PDB file of C-alpha atoms in Angstrom:
ATOM      1  CA  LYS A   1      82.828 116.902 105.379  1.00 68.00           C
ATOM      2  CA  ALA A   2      85.137 119.773 103.640  1.00 80.00           C
ATOM      3  CA  GLY A   3      88.311 118.518 102.487  1.00 93.00           C
ATOM      4  CA  VAL A   4      91.687 119.269 103.672  1.00 97.00           C
ATOM      5  CA  THR A   5      92.517 123.144 102.878  1.00 97.00           C
ATOM      6  CA  GLN A   6      95.599 125.139 102.762  1.00 98.00           C
ATOM      7  CA  THR A   7      96.216 128.644 101.987  1.00 97.00           C
ATOM      8  CA  PRO A   8      97.814 130.328 100.158  1.00 97.00           C
ATOM      9  CA  ARG A   9      97.818 128.389  97.238  1.00 97.00           C
ATOM     10  CA  TYR A  10     100.986 129.878  95.653  1.00 97.00           C
ATOM     11  CA  LEU A  11     103.881 132.003  96.728  1.00 97.00           C
ATOM     12  CA  ILE A  12     106.882 133.270  95.485  1.00 97.00           C
ATOM     13  CA  LYS A  13     109.468 134.971  97.919  1.00 97.00           C
ATOM     14  CA  THR A  14     112.868 135.628  97.599  1.00 97.00           C
ATOM     15  CA  ARG A  15     116.404 134.302  99.343  1.00 97.00           C
ATOM     16  CA  GLY A  16     116.729 135.022 103.213  1.00 97.00           C
ATOM     17  CA  GLN A  17     112.602 135.700 103.792  1.00 98.00           C
ATOM     18  CA  GLN A  18     110.512 133.579 105.983  1.00 98.00           C
ATOM     19  CA  VAL A  19     107.105 132.172 105.300  1.00 98.00           C
ATOM     20  CA  THR A  20     104.478 130.697 106.885  1.00 98.00           C
ATOM     21  CA  LEU A  21     101.686 128.323 106.004  1.00 98.00           C
ATOM     22  CA  SER A  22      98.519 126.961 106.786  1.00 98.00           C
ATOM     23  CA  CYS A  23      96.672 123.959 106.545  1.00 98.00           C
ATOM     24  CA  SER A  24      92.945 123.178 108.206  1.00 97.00           C
ATOM     25  CA  PRO A  25      92.603 119.664 108.675  1.00 97.00           C
ATOM     26  CA  ILE A  26      89.117 117.621 107.955  1.00 95.00           C
ATOM     27  CA  SER A  27      86.651 118.473 110.623  1.00 93.00           C
ATOM     28  CA  GLY A  28      87.544 115.805 113.585  1.00 90.00           C
ATOM     29  CA  HIS A  29      90.864 115.002 112.303  1.00 92.00           C
ATOM     30  CA  ARG A  30      93.085 115.497 115.078  1.00 91.00           C
ATOM     31  CA  SER A  31      96.624 114.540 113.069  1.00 92.00           C
ATOM     32  CA  VAL A  32      98.349 117.209 110.522  1.00 96.00           C
ATOM     33  CA  SER A  33     101.287 115.821 108.788  1.00 96.00           C
ATOM     34  CA  TRP A  34     103.692 118.032 106.459  1.00 98.00           C
ATOM     35  CA  TYR A  35     105.510 117.078 103.208  1.00 97.00           C
ATOM     36  CA  GLN A  36     107.566 118.433 100.891  1.00 97.00           C
ATOM     37  CA  GLN A  37     107.094 117.417  96.957  1.00 96.00           C
ATOM     38  CA  THR A  38     109.886 118.209  94.657  1.00 92.00           C
ATOM     39  CA  PRO A  39     110.495 116.629  90.983  1.00 83.00           C
ATOM     40  CA  GLY A  40     113.813 114.729  92.200  1.00 72.00           C
ATOM     41  CA  GLN A  41     112.724 113.783  95.600  1.00 74.00           C
ATOM     42  CA  GLY A  42     108.837 112.797  95.998  1.00 83.00           C
ATOM     43  CA  LEU A  43     107.123 113.320  98.808  1.00 92.00           C
ATOM     44  CA  GLN A  44     109.413 113.374 101.832  1.00 94.00           C
ATOM     45  CA  PHE A  45     108.114 113.643 105.447  1.00 94.00           C
ATOM     46  CA  LEU A  46     108.249 116.955 107.307  1.00 96.00           C
ATOM     47  CA  PHE A  47     106.875 116.625 110.833  1.00 94.00           C
ATOM     48  CA  GLU A  48     103.371 115.348 112.222  1.00 94.00           C
ATOM     49  CA  TYR A  49     101.114 117.458 114.608  1.00 94.00           C
ATOM     50  CA  PHE A  50      98.746 115.767 116.760  1.00 91.00           C
ATOM     51  CA  SER A  51      97.092 117.616 119.745  1.00 90.00           C
ATOM     52  CA  GLU A  52      99.036 120.600 119.195  1.00 93.00           C
ATOM     53  CA  THR A  53     102.187 118.209 120.016  1.00 93.00           C
ATOM     54  CA  GLN A  54     105.054 117.640 117.291  1.00 93.00           C
ATOM     55  CA  ARG A  55     104.667 113.350 117.353  1.00 89.00           C
ATOM     56  CA  ASN A  56     107.285 112.721 114.429  1.00 89.00           C
ATOM     57  CA  LYS A  57     109.888 114.682 112.629  1.00 93.00           C
ATOM     58  CA  GLY A  58     111.653 113.839 109.310  1.00 92.00           C
ATOM     59  CA  ASN A  59     115.655 114.868 108.056  1.00 92.00           C
ATOM     60  CA  PHE A  60     114.927 118.437 107.596  1.00 95.00           C
ATOM     61  CA  PRO A  61     117.006 121.448 108.990  1.00 96.00           C
ATOM     62  CA  GLY A  62     115.788 123.386 111.824  1.00 95.00           C
ATOM     63  CA  ARG A  63     114.938 126.389 109.397  1.00 97.00           C
ATOM     64  CA  PHE A  64     111.479 124.233 109.054  1.00 98.00           C
ATOM     65  CA  SER A  65     109.161 124.219 111.800  1.00 97.00           C
ATOM     66  CA  GLY A  66     105.493 124.027 112.707  1.00 97.00           C
ATOM     67  CA  ARG A  67     102.708 124.167 114.994  1.00 97.00           C
ATOM     68  CA  GLN A  68      99.424 122.834 115.718  1.00 97.00           C
ATOM     69  CA  PHE A  69      96.627 124.927 117.449  1.00 96.00           C
ATOM     70  CA  SER A  70      93.746 123.907 119.576  1.00 95.00           C
ATOM     71  CA  ASN A  71      91.279 123.877 117.071  1.00 94.00           C
ATOM     72  CA  SER A  72      93.751 121.464 114.714  1.00 94.00           C
ATOM     73  CA  ARG A  73      94.519 123.970 112.276  1.00 97.00           C
ATOM     74  CA  SER A  74      98.225 123.821 111.838  1.00 98.00           C
ATOM     75  CA  GLU A  75     101.309 126.072 110.349  1.00 98.00           C
ATOM     76  CA  MET A  76     104.764 125.339 109.051  1.00 98.00           C
ATOM     77  CA  ASN A  77     107.186 128.472 108.859  1.00 98.00           C
ATOM     78  CA  VAL A  78     110.506 128.086 106.731  1.00 98.00           C
ATOM     79  CA  SER A  79     112.747 130.791 108.196  1.00 96.00           C
ATOM     80  CA  THR A  80     115.821 132.208 105.599  1.00 97.00           C
ATOM     81  CA  LEU A  81     114.634 130.658 102.463  1.00 97.00           C
ATOM     82  CA  GLU A  82     116.860 129.137 100.141  1.00 97.00           C
ATOM     83  CA  LEU A  83     116.443 128.551  96.424  1.00 96.00           C
ATOM     84  CA  GLY A  84     116.351 124.348  97.146  1.00 95.00           C
ATOM     85  CA  ASP A  85     113.128 125.066  99.254  1.00 97.00           C
ATOM     86  CA  SER A  86     110.889 125.874  96.066  1.00 97.00           C
ATOM     87  CA  ALA A  87     108.572 122.663  96.042  1.00 96.00           C
ATOM     88  CA  LEU A  88     104.980 122.073  96.933  1.00 97.00           C
ATOM     89  CA  TYR A  89     104.145 121.635 100.516  1.00 98.00           C
ATOM     90  CA  LEU A  90     101.578 119.461 101.344  1.00 98.00           C
ATOM     91  CA  CYS A  91      99.332 118.364 104.466  1.00 97.00           C
ATOM     92  CA  ALA A  92      97.604 115.548 105.551  1.00 97.00           C
ATOM     93  CA  SER A  93      94.766 115.260 107.860  1.00 95.00           C
ATOM     94  CA  SER A  94      94.409 111.629 109.383  1.00 91.00           C
ATOM     95  CA  ALA A  95      91.893 109.965 111.545  1.00 79.00           C
ATOM     96  CA  ARG A  96      93.804 107.275 112.810  1.00 74.00           C
ATOM     97  CA  SER A  97      91.594 104.069 113.309  1.00 72.00           C
ATOM     98  CA  TYR A  98      92.026 100.979 115.615  1.00 74.00           C
ATOM     99  CA  SER A  99      91.377  97.349 115.468  1.00 73.00           C
ATOM    100  CA  GLY A 100      93.043  95.804 118.618  1.00 75.00           C
ATOM    101  CA  ARG A 101      96.460  97.136 118.833  1.00 74.00           C
ATOM    102  CA  ALA A 102      96.788  97.870 115.153  1.00 75.00           C
ATOM    103  CA  VAL A 103      96.672 101.888 114.484  1.00 78.00           C
ATOM    104  CA  TYR A 104      95.806 102.631 110.874  1.00 83.00           C
ATOM    105  CA  ASN A 105      96.934 106.240 109.688  1.00 83.00           C
ATOM    106  CA  GLU A 106      94.785 106.908 106.793  1.00 90.00           C
ATOM    107  CA  GLN A 107      95.626 110.279 105.401  1.00 94.00           C
ATOM    108  CA  PHE A 108      94.142 112.770 103.278  1.00 95.00           C
ATOM    109  CA  PHE A 109      95.922 115.484 101.101  1.00 97.00           C
ATOM    110  CA  GLY A 110      95.177 119.288 100.626  1.00 97.00           C
ATOM    111  CA  PRO A 111      95.373 120.921  97.558  1.00 97.00           C
ATOM    112  CA  GLY A 112      99.524 122.180  98.488  1.00 97.00           C
ATOM    113  CA  THR A 113     101.169 125.354  98.670  1.00 98.00           C
ATOM    114  CA  ARG A 114     103.149 125.996  95.598  1.00 97.00           C
ATOM    115  CA  LEU A 115     106.390 127.666  97.158  1.00 97.00           C
ATOM    116  CA  THR A 116     108.795 129.716  94.535  1.00 97.00           C
ATOM    117  CA  VAL A 117     111.952 130.790  96.023  1.00 97.00           C
ATOM    118  CA  LEU A 118     113.903 133.645  93.770  1.00 96.00           C
TER     119      LEU A 118
ATOM    120  CA  GLY B   1     113.646 104.103 109.849  1.00 79.00           C
ATOM    121  CA  GLU B   2     111.453 102.850 106.962  1.00 87.00           C
ATOM    122  CA  ASN B   3     112.734 102.995 103.462  1.00 92.00           C
ATOM    123  CA  VAL B   4     110.310 102.275 100.496  1.00 96.00           C
ATOM    124  CA  GLU B   5     111.534 101.575  97.168  1.00 97.00           C
ATOM    125  CA  GLN B   6     109.022 101.621  94.127  1.00 97.00           C
ATOM    126  CA  HIS B   7     109.360 100.405  90.619  1.00 97.00           C
ATOM    127  CA  PRO B   8     108.902 101.049  87.314  1.00 97.00           C
ATOM    128  CA  SER B   9     109.493 104.569  88.122  1.00 96.00           C
ATOM    129  CA  THR B  10     107.216 105.375  84.443  1.00 97.00           C
ATOM    130  CA  LEU B  11     105.210 103.068  82.732  1.00 98.00           C
ATOM    131  CA  SER B  12     103.542 103.009  79.263  1.00 98.00           C
ATOM    132  CA  VAL B  13     100.436 100.690  78.413  1.00 98.00           C
ATOM    133  CA  GLN B  14      97.994 100.192  75.760  1.00 98.00           C
ATOM    134  CA  GLU B  15      94.628 100.920  76.752  1.00 97.00           C
ATOM    135  CA  GLY B  16      93.026  98.147  77.634  1.00 97.00           C
ATOM    136  CA  ASP B  17      96.181  96.337  79.060  1.00 97.00           C
ATOM    137  CA  SER B  18      97.160  95.605  82.613  1.00 98.00           C
ATOM    138  CA  ALA B  19      99.577  97.866  84.533  1.00 98.00           C
ATOM    139  CA  VAL B  20     101.360  96.784  87.647  1.00 98.00           C
ATOM    140  CA  ILE B  21     103.588  98.697  89.900  1.00 98.00           C
ATOM    141  CA  LYS B  22     105.642  97.080  93.013  1.00 98.00           C
ATOM    142  CA  CYS B  23     107.126  98.382  95.983  1.00 98.00           C
ATOM    143  CA  THR B  24     109.278  96.996  98.457  1.00 98.00           C
ATOM    144  CA  TYR B  25     109.762  98.014 102.353  1.00 97.00           C
ATOM    145  CA  SER B  26     112.130  97.671 104.813  1.00 95.00           C
ATOM    146  CA  ASP B  27     110.651  97.421 108.134  1.00 93.00           C
ATOM    147  CA  SER B  28     109.087  94.341 108.974  1.00 92.00           C
ATOM    148  CA  ALA B  29     106.786  95.962 111.592  1.00 90.00           C
ATOM    149  CA  SER B  30     105.301  97.792 109.080  1.00 93.00           C
ATOM    150  CA  ASN B  31     101.236  97.178 108.889  1.00 92.00           C
ATOM    151  CA  TYR B  32      99.563  99.687 106.646  1.00 94.00           C
ATOM    152  CA  PHE B  33      99.928 100.085 102.913  1.00 96.00           C
ATOM    153  CA  PRO B  34      97.947 102.926 101.014  1.00 96.00           C
ATOM    154  CA  TRP B  35      98.292 103.746  97.060  1.00 98.00           C
ATOM    155  CA  TYR B  36      97.869 107.293  95.828  1.00 97.00           C
ATOM    156  CA  LYS B  37      96.944 108.690  92.509  1.00 97.00           C
ATOM    157  CA  GLN B  38      98.122 112.259  91.211  1.00 96.00           C
ATOM    158  CA  GLU B  39      97.101 113.757  88.196  1.00 95.00           C
ATOM    159  CA  LEU B  40      98.880 116.657  86.882  1.00 91.00           C
ATOM    160  CA  GLY B  41      98.544 119.691  89.313  1.00 89.00           C
ATOM    161  CA  LYS B  42      96.534 118.120  91.684  1.00 93.00           C
ATOM    162  CA  ARG B  43      96.852 116.885  94.988  1.00 95.00           C
ATOM    163  CA  PRO B  44      97.273 112.951  96.013  1.00 96.00           C
ATOM    164  CA  GLN B  45      94.119 111.255  96.316  1.00 96.00           C
ATOM    165  CA  LEU B  46      94.123 107.768  98.076  1.00 95.00           C
ATOM    166  CA  ILE B  47      92.630 104.982  95.669  1.00 97.00           C
ATOM    167  CA  ILE B  48      93.150 101.836  97.623  1.00 96.00           C
ATOM    168  CA  ASP B  49      95.222 100.703 100.978  1.00 94.00           C
ATOM    169  CA  ILE B  50      95.432  97.006 102.692  1.00 94.00           C
ATOM    170  CA  ARG B  51      96.075  96.218 105.864  1.00 91.00           C
ATOM    171  CA  SER B  52      99.089  93.495 107.221  1.00 85.00           C
ATOM    172  CA  ASN B  53      96.359  91.049 107.807  1.00 83.00           C
ATOM    173  CA  VAL B  54      95.294  90.224 104.703  1.00 85.00           C
ATOM    174  CA  GLY B  55      96.660  89.373 101.416  1.00 90.00           C
ATOM    175  CA  GLU B  56      94.947  90.914  98.799  1.00 94.00           C
ATOM    176  CA  LYS B  57      91.811  93.710  98.304  1.00 93.00           C
ATOM    177  CA  LYS B  58      90.060  94.767  95.281  1.00 96.00           C
ATOM    178  CA  ASP B  59      87.920  97.396  94.540  1.00 94.00           C
ATOM    179  CA  GLN B  60      86.699  97.265  90.524  1.00 95.00           C
ATOM    180  CA  ARG B  61      89.853  97.519  88.389  1.00 97.00           C
ATOM    181  CA  ILE B  62      91.874  98.275  91.112  1.00 98.00           C
ATOM    182  CA  ALA B  63      93.396  95.712  93.376  1.00 97.00           C
ATOM    183  CA  VAL B  64      96.365  95.365  95.631  1.00 98.00           C
ATOM    184  CA  THR B  65      98.464  92.434  96.948  1.00 97.00           C
ATOM    185  CA  LEU B  66     100.414  91.857  99.923  1.00 96.00           C
ATOM    186  CA  ASN B  67     103.503  89.620 100.699  1.00 95.00           C
ATOM    187  CA  LYS B  68     104.443  90.421 104.208  1.00 93.00           C
ATOM    188  CA  THR B  69     107.354  87.405 104.147  1.00 93.00           C
ATOM    189  CA  ALA B  70     108.899  89.397 100.934  1.00 95.00           C
ATOM    190  CA  LYS B  71     107.734  92.148 102.313  1.00 96.00           C
ATOM    191  CA  HIS B  72     106.689  93.765  98.796  1.00 96.00           C
ATOM    192  CA  PHE B  73     102.924  94.983  97.582  1.00 97.00           C
ATOM    193  CA  SER B  74     102.314  95.520  94.339  1.00 98.00           C
ATOM    194  CA  LEU B  75      99.032  97.822  92.648  1.00 98.00           C
ATOM    195  CA  HIS B  76      97.330  96.086  89.835  1.00 98.00           C
ATOM    196  CA  ILE B  77      95.206  97.951  87.237  1.00 98.00           C
ATOM    197  CA  THR B  78      92.856  96.198  84.816  1.00 97.00           C
ATOM    198  CA  GLU B  79      91.496  96.906  81.868  1.00 98.00           C
ATOM    199  CA  THR B  80      93.211 100.859  81.539  1.00 98.00           C
ATOM    200  CA  GLN B  81      91.754 104.087  80.183  1.00 97.00           C
ATOM    201  CA  PRO B  82      93.198 107.142  79.371  1.00 96.00           C
ATOM    202  CA  GLU B  83      92.189 108.574  82.873  1.00 96.00           C
ATOM    203  CA  ASP B  84      94.157 106.376  84.819  1.00 97.00           C
ATOM    204  CA  SER B  85      97.314 108.508  83.420  1.00 98.00           C
ATOM    205  CA  ALA B  86      98.800 109.496  86.315  1.00 97.00           C
ATOM    206  CA  VAL B  87     101.577 109.281  88.964  1.00 96.00           C
ATOM    207  CA  TYR B  88     100.877 106.397  91.629  1.00 97.00           C
ATOM    208  CA  PHE B  89     102.820 106.804  94.821  1.00 97.00           C
ATOM    209  CA  CYS B  90     102.974 103.576  97.527  1.00 98.00           C
ATOM    210  CA  ALA B  91     103.634 104.438 101.174  1.00 97.00           C
ATOM    211  CA  ALA B  92     104.265 102.244 104.111  1.00 96.00           C
ATOM    212  CA  GLN B  93     103.448 103.072 107.338  1.00 93.00           C
ATOM    213  CA  GLY B  94     106.397 101.643 109.934  1.00 88.00           C
ATOM    214  CA  SER B  95     106.919 101.368 113.298  1.00 83.00           C
ATOM    215  CA  ALA B  96     106.918 105.064 113.955  1.00 81.00           C
ATOM    216  CA  ARG B  97     103.379 104.968 112.813  1.00 83.00           C
ATOM    217  CA  GLN B  98     104.200 107.686 110.120  1.00 88.00           C
ATOM    218  CA  LEU B  99     103.994 106.889 106.338  1.00 92.00           C
ATOM    219  CA  THR B 100     107.123 106.347 104.344  1.00 93.00           C
ATOM    220  CA  PHE B 101     106.382 107.294 100.133  1.00 95.00           C
ATOM    221  CA  GLY B 102     108.065 105.912  97.040  1.00 96.00           C
ATOM    222  CA  SER B 103     109.430 107.920  94.597  1.00 94.00           C
ATOM    223  CA  GLY B 104     106.447 107.329  92.382  1.00 96.00           C
ATOM    224  CA  THR B 105     105.372 105.744  88.957  1.00 97.00           C
ATOM    225  CA  GLN B 106     104.341 107.559  86.143  1.00 96.00           C
ATOM    226  CA  LEU B 107     101.610 105.557  84.369  1.00 97.00           C
ATOM    227  CA  THR B 108     100.673 106.586  80.716  1.00 98.00           C
ATOM    228  CA  VAL B 109      97.917 104.820  79.002  1.00 97.00           C
ATOM    229  CA  LEU B 110      98.308 105.274  75.308  1.00 96.00           C
ATOM    230  CA  PRO B 111      94.704 105.230  73.440  1.00 91.00           C
TER     231      PRO B 111
END
């Protein structure tokens, strides 16, 4: 199976602009999670989408939004960019596995989009 | 929500020695604990994981142990090699069924 893909890989924007990032999950995976990775803050959870619905959301301002399409591809959008939004944005796809009533969320990451805000 | 703490933040070992990275979590309902390895400029790669119904899992030179009572889990790498040098992240899946990551450990294996 092809892995998780993300486009674009690199992006340079200026403050105040908006940006849209795209993620295509592994075939058959219906869940996509987004993370922001910065040197000081590690991997911070943004949100998770499953079957076109946002299932979980992290502690980020409303400028960060996302959506998922019927083919499980997902996009995230950041409006009114700030310098502090410069980071590596990673998406991860997962196919939940079940054992009895337990649910396991095994995630596989894409290569990320490196966003630089000037 | 879940909180995961990871120690140490940096770790240097001689080639051939063992390396141990430790994590603690706060949500007693957490049931899944993966470990990721991220080499410079690359994506995090899942290297091993453990479910809450087992105490230890091993895959060649890598092992993970879980102590549910104390709410901590550890990654053990034996016979370290230069290619083991990377940042390692632990994570825990809490009751919200999302992964919360530790802050990462930069492992350097000295030749």
